[in-house]
Short mmCIF file of C-alpha atoms in Angstrom, two decimals:
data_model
loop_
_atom_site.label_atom_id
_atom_site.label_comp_id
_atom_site.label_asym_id
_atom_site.label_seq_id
_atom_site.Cartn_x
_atom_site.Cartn_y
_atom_site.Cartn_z
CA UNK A 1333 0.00 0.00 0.00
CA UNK A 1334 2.30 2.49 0.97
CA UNK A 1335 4.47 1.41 -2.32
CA UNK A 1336 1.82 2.57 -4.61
CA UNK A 1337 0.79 5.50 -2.59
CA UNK A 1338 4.06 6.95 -3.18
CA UNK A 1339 4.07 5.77 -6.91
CA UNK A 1340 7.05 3.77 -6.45
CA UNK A 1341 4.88 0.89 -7.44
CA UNK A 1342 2.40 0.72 -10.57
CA UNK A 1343 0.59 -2.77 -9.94
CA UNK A 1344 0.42 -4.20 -13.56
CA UNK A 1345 3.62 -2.15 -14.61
CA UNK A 1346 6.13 -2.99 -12.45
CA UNK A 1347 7.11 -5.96 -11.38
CA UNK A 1348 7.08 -6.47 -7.42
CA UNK A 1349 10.15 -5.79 -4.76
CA UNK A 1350 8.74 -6.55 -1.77
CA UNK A 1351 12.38 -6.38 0.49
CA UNK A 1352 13.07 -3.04 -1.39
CA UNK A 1353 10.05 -1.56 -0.53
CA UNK A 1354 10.71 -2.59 2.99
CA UNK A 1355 14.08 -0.95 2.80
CA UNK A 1356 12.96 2.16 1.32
CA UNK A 1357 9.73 2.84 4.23
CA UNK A 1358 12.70 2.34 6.78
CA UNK A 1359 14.91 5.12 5.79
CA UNK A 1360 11.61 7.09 5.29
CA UNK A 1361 10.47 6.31 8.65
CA UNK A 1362 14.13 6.67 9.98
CA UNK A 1363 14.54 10.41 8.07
CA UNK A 1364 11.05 11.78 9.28
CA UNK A 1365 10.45 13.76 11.85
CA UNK A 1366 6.82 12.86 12.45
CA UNK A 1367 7.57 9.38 13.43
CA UNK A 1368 9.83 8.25 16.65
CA UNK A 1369 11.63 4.75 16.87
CA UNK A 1370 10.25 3.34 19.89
CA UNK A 1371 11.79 -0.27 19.89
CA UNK A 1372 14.42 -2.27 17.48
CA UNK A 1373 14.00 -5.74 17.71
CA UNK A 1374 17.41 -6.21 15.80
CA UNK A 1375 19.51 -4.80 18.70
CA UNK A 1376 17.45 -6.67 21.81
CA UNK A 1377 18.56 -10.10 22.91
CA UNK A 1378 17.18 -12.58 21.63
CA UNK A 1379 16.58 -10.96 18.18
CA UNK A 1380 13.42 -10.07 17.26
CA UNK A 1381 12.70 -9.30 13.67
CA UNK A 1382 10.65 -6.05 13.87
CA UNK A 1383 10.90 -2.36 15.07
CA UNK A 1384 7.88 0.10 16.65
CA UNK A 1385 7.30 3.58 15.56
CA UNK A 1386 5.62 6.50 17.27
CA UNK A 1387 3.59 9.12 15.47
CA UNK A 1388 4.67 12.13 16.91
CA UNK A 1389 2.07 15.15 17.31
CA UNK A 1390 5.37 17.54 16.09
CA UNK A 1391 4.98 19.38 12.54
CA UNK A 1392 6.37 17.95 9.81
CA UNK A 1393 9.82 18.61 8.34
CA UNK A 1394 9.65 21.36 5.27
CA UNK A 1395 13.09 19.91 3.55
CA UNK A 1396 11.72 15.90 3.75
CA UNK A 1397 12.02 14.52 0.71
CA UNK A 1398 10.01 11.76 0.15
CA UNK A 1399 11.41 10.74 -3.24
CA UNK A 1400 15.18 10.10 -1.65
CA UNK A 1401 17.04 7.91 -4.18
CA UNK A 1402 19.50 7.52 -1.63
CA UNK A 1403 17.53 5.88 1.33
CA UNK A 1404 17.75 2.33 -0.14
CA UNK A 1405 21.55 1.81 -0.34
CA UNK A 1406 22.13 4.16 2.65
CA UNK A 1407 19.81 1.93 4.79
CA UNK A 1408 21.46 -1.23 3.84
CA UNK A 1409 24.36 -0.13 4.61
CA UNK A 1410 23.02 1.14 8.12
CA UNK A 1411 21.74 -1.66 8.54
CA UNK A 1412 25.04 -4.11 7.81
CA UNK A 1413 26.87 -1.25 10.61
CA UNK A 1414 23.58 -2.04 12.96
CA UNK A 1415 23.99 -5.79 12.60
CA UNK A 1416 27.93 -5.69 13.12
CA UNK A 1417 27.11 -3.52 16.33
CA UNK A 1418 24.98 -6.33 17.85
CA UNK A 1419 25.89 -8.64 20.29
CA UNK A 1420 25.74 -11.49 18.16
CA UNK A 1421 28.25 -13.90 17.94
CA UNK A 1422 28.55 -17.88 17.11
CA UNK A 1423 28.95 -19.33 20.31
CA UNK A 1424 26.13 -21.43 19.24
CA UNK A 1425 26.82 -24.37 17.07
CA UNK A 1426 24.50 -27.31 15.70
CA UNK A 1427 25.90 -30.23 15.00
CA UNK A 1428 24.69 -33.29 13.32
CA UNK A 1429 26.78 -36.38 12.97
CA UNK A 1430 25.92 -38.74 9.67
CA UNK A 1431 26.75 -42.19 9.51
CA UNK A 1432 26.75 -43.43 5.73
CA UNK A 1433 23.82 -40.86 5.37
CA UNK A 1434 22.12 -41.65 8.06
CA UNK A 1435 21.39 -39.40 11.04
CA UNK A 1436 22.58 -40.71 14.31
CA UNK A 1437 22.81 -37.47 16.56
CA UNK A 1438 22.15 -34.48 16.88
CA UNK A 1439 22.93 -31.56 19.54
CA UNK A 1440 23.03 -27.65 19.80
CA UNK A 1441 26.26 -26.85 21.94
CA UNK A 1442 27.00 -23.42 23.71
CA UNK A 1443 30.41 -22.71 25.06
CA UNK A 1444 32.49 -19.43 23.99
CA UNK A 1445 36.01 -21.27 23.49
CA UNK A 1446 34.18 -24.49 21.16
CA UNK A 1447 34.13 -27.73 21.41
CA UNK A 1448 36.19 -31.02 20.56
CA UNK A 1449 34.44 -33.56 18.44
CA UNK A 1450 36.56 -36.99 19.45
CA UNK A 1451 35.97 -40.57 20.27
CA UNK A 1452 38.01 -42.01 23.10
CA UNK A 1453 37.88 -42.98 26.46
CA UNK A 1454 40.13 -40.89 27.69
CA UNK A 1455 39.40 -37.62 29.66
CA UNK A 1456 41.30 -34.94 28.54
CA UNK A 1457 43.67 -33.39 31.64
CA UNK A 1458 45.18 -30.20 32.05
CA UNK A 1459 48.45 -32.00 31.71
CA UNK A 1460 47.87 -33.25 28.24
CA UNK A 1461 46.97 -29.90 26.50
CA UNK A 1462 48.95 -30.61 23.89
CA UNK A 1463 47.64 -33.89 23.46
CA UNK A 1464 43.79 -33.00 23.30
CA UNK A 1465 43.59 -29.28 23.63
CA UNK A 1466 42.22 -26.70 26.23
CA UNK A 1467 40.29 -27.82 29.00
CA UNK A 1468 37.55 -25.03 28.44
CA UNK A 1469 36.63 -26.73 24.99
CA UNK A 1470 32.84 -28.75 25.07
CA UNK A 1471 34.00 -32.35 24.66
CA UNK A 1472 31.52 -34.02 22.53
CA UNK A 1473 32.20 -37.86 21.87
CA UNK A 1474 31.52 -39.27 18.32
CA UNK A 1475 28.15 -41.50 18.70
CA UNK A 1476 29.14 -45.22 18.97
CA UNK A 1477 28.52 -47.26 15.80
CA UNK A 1478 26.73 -50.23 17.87
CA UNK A 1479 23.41 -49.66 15.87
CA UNK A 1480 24.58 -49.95 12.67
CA UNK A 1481 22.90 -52.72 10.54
CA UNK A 1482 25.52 -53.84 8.57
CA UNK A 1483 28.49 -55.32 9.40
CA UNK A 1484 31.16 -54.29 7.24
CA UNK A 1485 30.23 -50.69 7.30
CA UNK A 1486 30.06 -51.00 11.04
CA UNK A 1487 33.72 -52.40 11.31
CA UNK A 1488 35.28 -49.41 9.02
CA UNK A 1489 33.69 -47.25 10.60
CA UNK A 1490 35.12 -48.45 14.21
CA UNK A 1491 38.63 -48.35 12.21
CA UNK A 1492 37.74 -44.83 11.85
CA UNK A 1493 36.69 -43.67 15.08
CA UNK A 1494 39.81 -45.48 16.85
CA UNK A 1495 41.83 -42.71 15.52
CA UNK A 1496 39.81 -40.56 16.52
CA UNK A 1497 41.31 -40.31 20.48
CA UNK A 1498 42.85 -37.04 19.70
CA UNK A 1499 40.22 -35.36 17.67
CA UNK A 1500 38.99 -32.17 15.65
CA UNK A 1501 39.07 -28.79 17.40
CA UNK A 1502 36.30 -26.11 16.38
CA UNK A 1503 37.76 -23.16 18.52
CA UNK A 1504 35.85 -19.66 18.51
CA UNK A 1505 37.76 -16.44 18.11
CA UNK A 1506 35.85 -12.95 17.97
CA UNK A 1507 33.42 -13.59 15.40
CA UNK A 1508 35.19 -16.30 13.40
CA UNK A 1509 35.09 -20.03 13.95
CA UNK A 1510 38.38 -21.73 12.72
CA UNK A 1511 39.24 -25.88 13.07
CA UNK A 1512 42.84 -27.66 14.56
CA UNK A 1513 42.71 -30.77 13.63
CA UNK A 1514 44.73 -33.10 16.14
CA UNK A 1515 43.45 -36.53 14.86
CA UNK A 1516 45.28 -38.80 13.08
CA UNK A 1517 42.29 -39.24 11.02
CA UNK A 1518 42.15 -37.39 8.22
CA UNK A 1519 39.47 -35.05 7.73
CA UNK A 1520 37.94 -33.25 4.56
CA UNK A 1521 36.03 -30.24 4.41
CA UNK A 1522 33.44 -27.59 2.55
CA UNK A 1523 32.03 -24.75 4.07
CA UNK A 1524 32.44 -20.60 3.09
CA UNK A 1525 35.95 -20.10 3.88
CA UNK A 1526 36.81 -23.29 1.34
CA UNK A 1527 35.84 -21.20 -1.73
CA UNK A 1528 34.80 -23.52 -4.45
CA UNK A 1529 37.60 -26.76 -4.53
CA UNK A 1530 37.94 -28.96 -7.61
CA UNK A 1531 39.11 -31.48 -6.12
CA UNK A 1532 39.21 -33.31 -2.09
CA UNK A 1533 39.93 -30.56 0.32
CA UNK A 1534 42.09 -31.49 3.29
CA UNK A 1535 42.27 -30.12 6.90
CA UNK A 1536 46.49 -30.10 7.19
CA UNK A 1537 47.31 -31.68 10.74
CA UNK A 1538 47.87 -29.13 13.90
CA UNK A 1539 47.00 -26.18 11.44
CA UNK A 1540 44.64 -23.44 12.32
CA UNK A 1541 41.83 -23.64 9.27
CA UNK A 1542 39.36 -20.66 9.24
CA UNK A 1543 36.04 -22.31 8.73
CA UNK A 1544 33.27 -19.68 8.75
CA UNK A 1545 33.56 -15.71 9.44
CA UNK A 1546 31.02 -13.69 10.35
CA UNK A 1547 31.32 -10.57 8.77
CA UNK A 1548 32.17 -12.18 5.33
CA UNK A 1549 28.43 -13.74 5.62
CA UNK A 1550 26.93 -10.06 6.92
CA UNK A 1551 28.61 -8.72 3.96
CA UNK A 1552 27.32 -11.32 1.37
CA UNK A 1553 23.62 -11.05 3.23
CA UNK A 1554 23.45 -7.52 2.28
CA UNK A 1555 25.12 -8.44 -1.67
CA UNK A 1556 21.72 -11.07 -1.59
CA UNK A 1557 19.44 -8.66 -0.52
CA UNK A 1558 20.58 -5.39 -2.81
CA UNK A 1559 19.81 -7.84 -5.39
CA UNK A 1560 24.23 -7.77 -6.40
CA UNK A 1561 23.67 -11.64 -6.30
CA UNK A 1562 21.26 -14.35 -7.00
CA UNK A 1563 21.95 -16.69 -4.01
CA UNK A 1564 22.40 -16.02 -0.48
CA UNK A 1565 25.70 -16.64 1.40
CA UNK A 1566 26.90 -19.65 2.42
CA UNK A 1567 27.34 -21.06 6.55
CA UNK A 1568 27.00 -24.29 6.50
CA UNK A 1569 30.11 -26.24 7.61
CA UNK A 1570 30.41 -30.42 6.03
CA UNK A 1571 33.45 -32.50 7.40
CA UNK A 1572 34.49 -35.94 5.79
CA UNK A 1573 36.19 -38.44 8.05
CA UNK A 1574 38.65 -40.58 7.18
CA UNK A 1575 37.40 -40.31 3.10
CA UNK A 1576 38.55 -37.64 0.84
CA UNK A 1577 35.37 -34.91 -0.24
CA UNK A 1578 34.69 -33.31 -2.33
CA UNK A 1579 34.87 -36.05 -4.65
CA UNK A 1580 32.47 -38.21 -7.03
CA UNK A 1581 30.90 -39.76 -4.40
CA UNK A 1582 27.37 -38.31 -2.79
CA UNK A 1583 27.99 -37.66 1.20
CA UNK A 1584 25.20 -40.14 1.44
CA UNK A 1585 27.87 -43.10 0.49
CA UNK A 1586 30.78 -41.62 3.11
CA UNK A 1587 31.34 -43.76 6.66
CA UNK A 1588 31.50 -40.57 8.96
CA UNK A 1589 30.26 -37.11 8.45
CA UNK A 1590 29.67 -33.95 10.44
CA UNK A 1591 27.58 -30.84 9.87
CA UNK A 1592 28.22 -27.69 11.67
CA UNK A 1593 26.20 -24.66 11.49
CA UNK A 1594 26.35 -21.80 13.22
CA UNK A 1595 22.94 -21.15 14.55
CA UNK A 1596 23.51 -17.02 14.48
CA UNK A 1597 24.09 -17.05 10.85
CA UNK A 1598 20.89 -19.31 9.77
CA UNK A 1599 18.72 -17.11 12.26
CA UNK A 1600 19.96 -13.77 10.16
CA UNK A 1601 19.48 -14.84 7.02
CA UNK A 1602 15.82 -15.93 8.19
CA UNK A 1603 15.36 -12.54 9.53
CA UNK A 1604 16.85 -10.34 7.06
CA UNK A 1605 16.64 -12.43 3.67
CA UNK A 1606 13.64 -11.65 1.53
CA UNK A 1607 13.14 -14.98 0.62
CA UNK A 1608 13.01 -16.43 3.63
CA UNK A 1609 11.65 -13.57 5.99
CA UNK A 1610 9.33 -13.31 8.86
CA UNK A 1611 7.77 -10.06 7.62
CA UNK A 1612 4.56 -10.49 5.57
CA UNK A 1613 5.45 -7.60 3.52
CA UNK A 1614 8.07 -9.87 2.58
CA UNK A 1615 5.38 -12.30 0.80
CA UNK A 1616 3.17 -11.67 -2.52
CA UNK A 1617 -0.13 -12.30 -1.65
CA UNK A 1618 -2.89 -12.08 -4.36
CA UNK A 1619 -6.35 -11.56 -3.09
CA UNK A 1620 -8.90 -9.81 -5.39
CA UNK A 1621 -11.06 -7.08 -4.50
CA UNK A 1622 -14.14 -7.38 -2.66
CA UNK A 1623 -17.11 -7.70 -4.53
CA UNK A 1624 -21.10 -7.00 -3.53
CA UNK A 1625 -20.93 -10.57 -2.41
CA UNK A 1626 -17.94 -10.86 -0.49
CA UNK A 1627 -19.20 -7.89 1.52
CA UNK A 1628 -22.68 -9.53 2.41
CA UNK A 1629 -20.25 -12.89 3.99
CA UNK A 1630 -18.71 -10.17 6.47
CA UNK A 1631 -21.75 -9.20 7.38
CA UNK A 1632 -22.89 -12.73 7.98
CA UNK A 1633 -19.34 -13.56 9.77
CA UNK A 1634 -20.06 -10.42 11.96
CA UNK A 1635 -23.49 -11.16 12.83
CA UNK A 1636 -21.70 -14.98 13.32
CA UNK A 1637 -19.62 -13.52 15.69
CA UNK A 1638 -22.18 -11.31 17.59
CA UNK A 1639 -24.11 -14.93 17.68
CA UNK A 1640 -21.38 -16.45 19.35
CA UNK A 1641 -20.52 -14.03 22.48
CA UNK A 1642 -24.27 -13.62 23.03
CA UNK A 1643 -24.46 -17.84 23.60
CA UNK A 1644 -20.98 -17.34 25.88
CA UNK A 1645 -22.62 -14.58 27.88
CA UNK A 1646 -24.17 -16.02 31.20
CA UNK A 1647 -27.79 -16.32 31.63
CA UNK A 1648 -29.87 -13.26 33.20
CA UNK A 1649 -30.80 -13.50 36.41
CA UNK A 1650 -34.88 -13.38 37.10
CA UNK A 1651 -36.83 -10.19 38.05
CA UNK A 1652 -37.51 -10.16 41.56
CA UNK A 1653 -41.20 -11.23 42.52
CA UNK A 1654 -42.85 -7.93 43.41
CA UNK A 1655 -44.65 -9.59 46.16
CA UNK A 1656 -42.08 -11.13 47.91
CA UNK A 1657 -39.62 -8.23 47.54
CA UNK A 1658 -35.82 -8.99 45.62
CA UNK A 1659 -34.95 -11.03 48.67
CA UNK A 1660 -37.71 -13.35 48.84
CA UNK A 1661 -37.73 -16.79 49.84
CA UNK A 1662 -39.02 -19.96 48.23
CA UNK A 1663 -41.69 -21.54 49.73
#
C-alpha cells in the first residue's frame, strides 16, 4: 500500500520488490520527523525481527524529501553497521553427525572457546593440553557405531573412530570459527571459507583452518538482498572423516560425516533475507477485491460472531417477585 501511494509501485507495470520496498519505508520512517523509533528488535537479545514507531504530534519537516534515491543503499548499509554492532556472535553451534547418510545425533552446543568432536575414552587433563587441547573446549564424543545394521560398514567405521582419540578442534575467536585438527584421522572439508575446490579438500594436521567468518556472511547477506547476487551466502560447515570430499561420491555413500552450522548465521538470514523472511510484507499475496458478495459474507461472519458471544454470555438472572420483595424466599 504504501508502495503505490508513493508511486514507487504501478501494480500491472512494475514488477514487485517486496524487500526493497521494505528498505525504502525504513529510511523514510528513519529520516522523518513525524515518526519516533520506539523499539528495534534487531539490537534486543534474543533478536526479534521487527521495530515500533511512534507518530509524533510535532509538525512535519519542510526539507523531507520523500522521493530520496538515496535511502535504499544508505539503509542497507546502516543496517550491515547495525547488525555488526549487535551482540551477536557464534557461540552457538548445531551439530549433526551422519553415519553413511544416516542421522545418528544431533545436539546444539554453547560454550564461547568451542568444542572437541573426538571418540576415546580418555578424559582430557590439564596436563595433556597438547595432546587434546584446552580444558575449556565442550567435549563431545563421536556416537558409537553399535546400531549400525551392517556389518562391514560397522567395522570401518570403528577403524575410523579409533583414531579418533585425539580429535577435531572447532575453537571460537571474535566472530570467526576456525578448526585444529589433532586426529590422526584425516578429515575433509566444505564450508564458506573453502571457496569452491575442484578437487578433495584437506584439513592439514595441527594447522589453524578458518572455517566460517562472520562478517564475510553479513557482507554477502546484504550483496543477496541489494539484489548484487542471486543466491544467499553460504554457513554451513560439512566434514568428511577418514574419506577424501569433495569427490564423485554423494555424502550419502561416506562412513562418517559432520555438519556444523552456526545457529547465528541461519537465524539472520531468516530474519533479514527476503526470501526467507518473517515479515509479511516480505510475501506476494494475491487476493482480489471485494465484490457485492464478499461484503454480504462479512456481514454474515459479523453477525456470526455477535451470535457467538451472546451464547458465551451467562444467563440473566430473574426479576424479583414484586410480592415477595428482591430477597424473597421460596416456599
Amino acid at each position: 500500500a504504501w508502495a503505490q501511494e508513493t508511486g514507487k509501485f504501478r501494480e500491472g507495470v512494475d514488477a514487485p520488490d517486496p524487500p526493497k520496498w521494505k528498505a525504502t519505508l525504513r529510511c523514510a520512517l528513519n529520516k522523518s520527523r513525524e515518526f519516533r523509533l520506539l523499539f528495534d528488535g534487531t539490537k534486543a537479545t534474543p533478536l526479534r525481527p521487527y521495530k515500533v514507531y511512534e507518530l509524533c504530534e510535532g509538525p512535519p519537516a519542510d526539507d523531507a524529501d520523500e522521493d530520496d534515491y538515496g535511502c535504499e543503499e544508505e539503509d542497507d548499509d546502516n543496517q550491515l553497521q547495525g547488525m555488526m554492532s549487535l551482540s551477536i556472535n557464534v557461540t552457538d553451534l548445531e551439530i549433526k553427525f551422519q553415519y553413511r547418510g544416516r542421522q545418528v545425533c544431533v545436539l546444539t552446543i554453547s560454550n564461547p572457546h568451542g568444542c572437541r568432536l573426538f571418540h576415546s575414552s580418555l578424559e582430557p587433563t590439564q596436563e595433556q593440553v597438547e595432546l587434546f587441547g584446552p580444558l575449556t573446549l565442550e567435549q563431545v564424543r563421536f556416537p558409537a557405531p553399535d546400531t549400525i545394521p551392517n556389518e562391514k560398514q560397522r567395522f570401518y567405521t570403528h577403524q575410523l573412530l579409533d583414531v579418533l582419540d585425539r580429535g577435531l578442534i572447532l575453537e571460537l575467536q571474535g566472530q570467526d570459527l576456525y578448526a585444529i585438527r589433532l586426529c590422526q584421522c584425516k578429515v575433509f572439508w566444505t564450508g564458506p571459507c573453502a571457496g569452491s575446490p575442484t578437487g578433495p579438500n584437506p584439513i592439514e594436521r595441527e594447522k589453524k583452518t578458518k572455517l566460517f567468518s562472520l562478517e564475510g556472511f553479513l557482507n554477502g547477506l546484504i550483496l543477496f538482498q541489494k539484489g548484487q547476487t542471486s543466491t544467499p551466502p553460504p554457513f554451513e560447515i560439512f566434514f568428511c572423516f577418514g574419506e577424501e570430499w569433495p569427490d564423485q561420491k554423494p555424502k550419502e555413500k561416506k562412513l562418517i560425516t559432520v555438519q556444523v552450522v552456526p545457529v547465528a548465521a541461519r537465524l539472520l538470514l531468516e530474519m533479514f533475507s527476503g526470501e526467507l523472511s518473517w515479515s509479511a510484507d516480505s510475501v506476494p499475496l494475491h487476493i482480489s477485491h471485494p465484490d457485492l458478495k464478499d461484503r454480504l459474507v462479512e456481514q454474515f461472519k459479523e453477525l456470526h460472531q455477535l451470535w457467538q458471544h451472546q451464547q458465551r454470555l451467562p444467563p440473566a438472572p430473574p426479576a424479583p417477585d414484586p410480592q415477595t420483595g428482591a430477597w424473597g424466599l421460596p416456599p
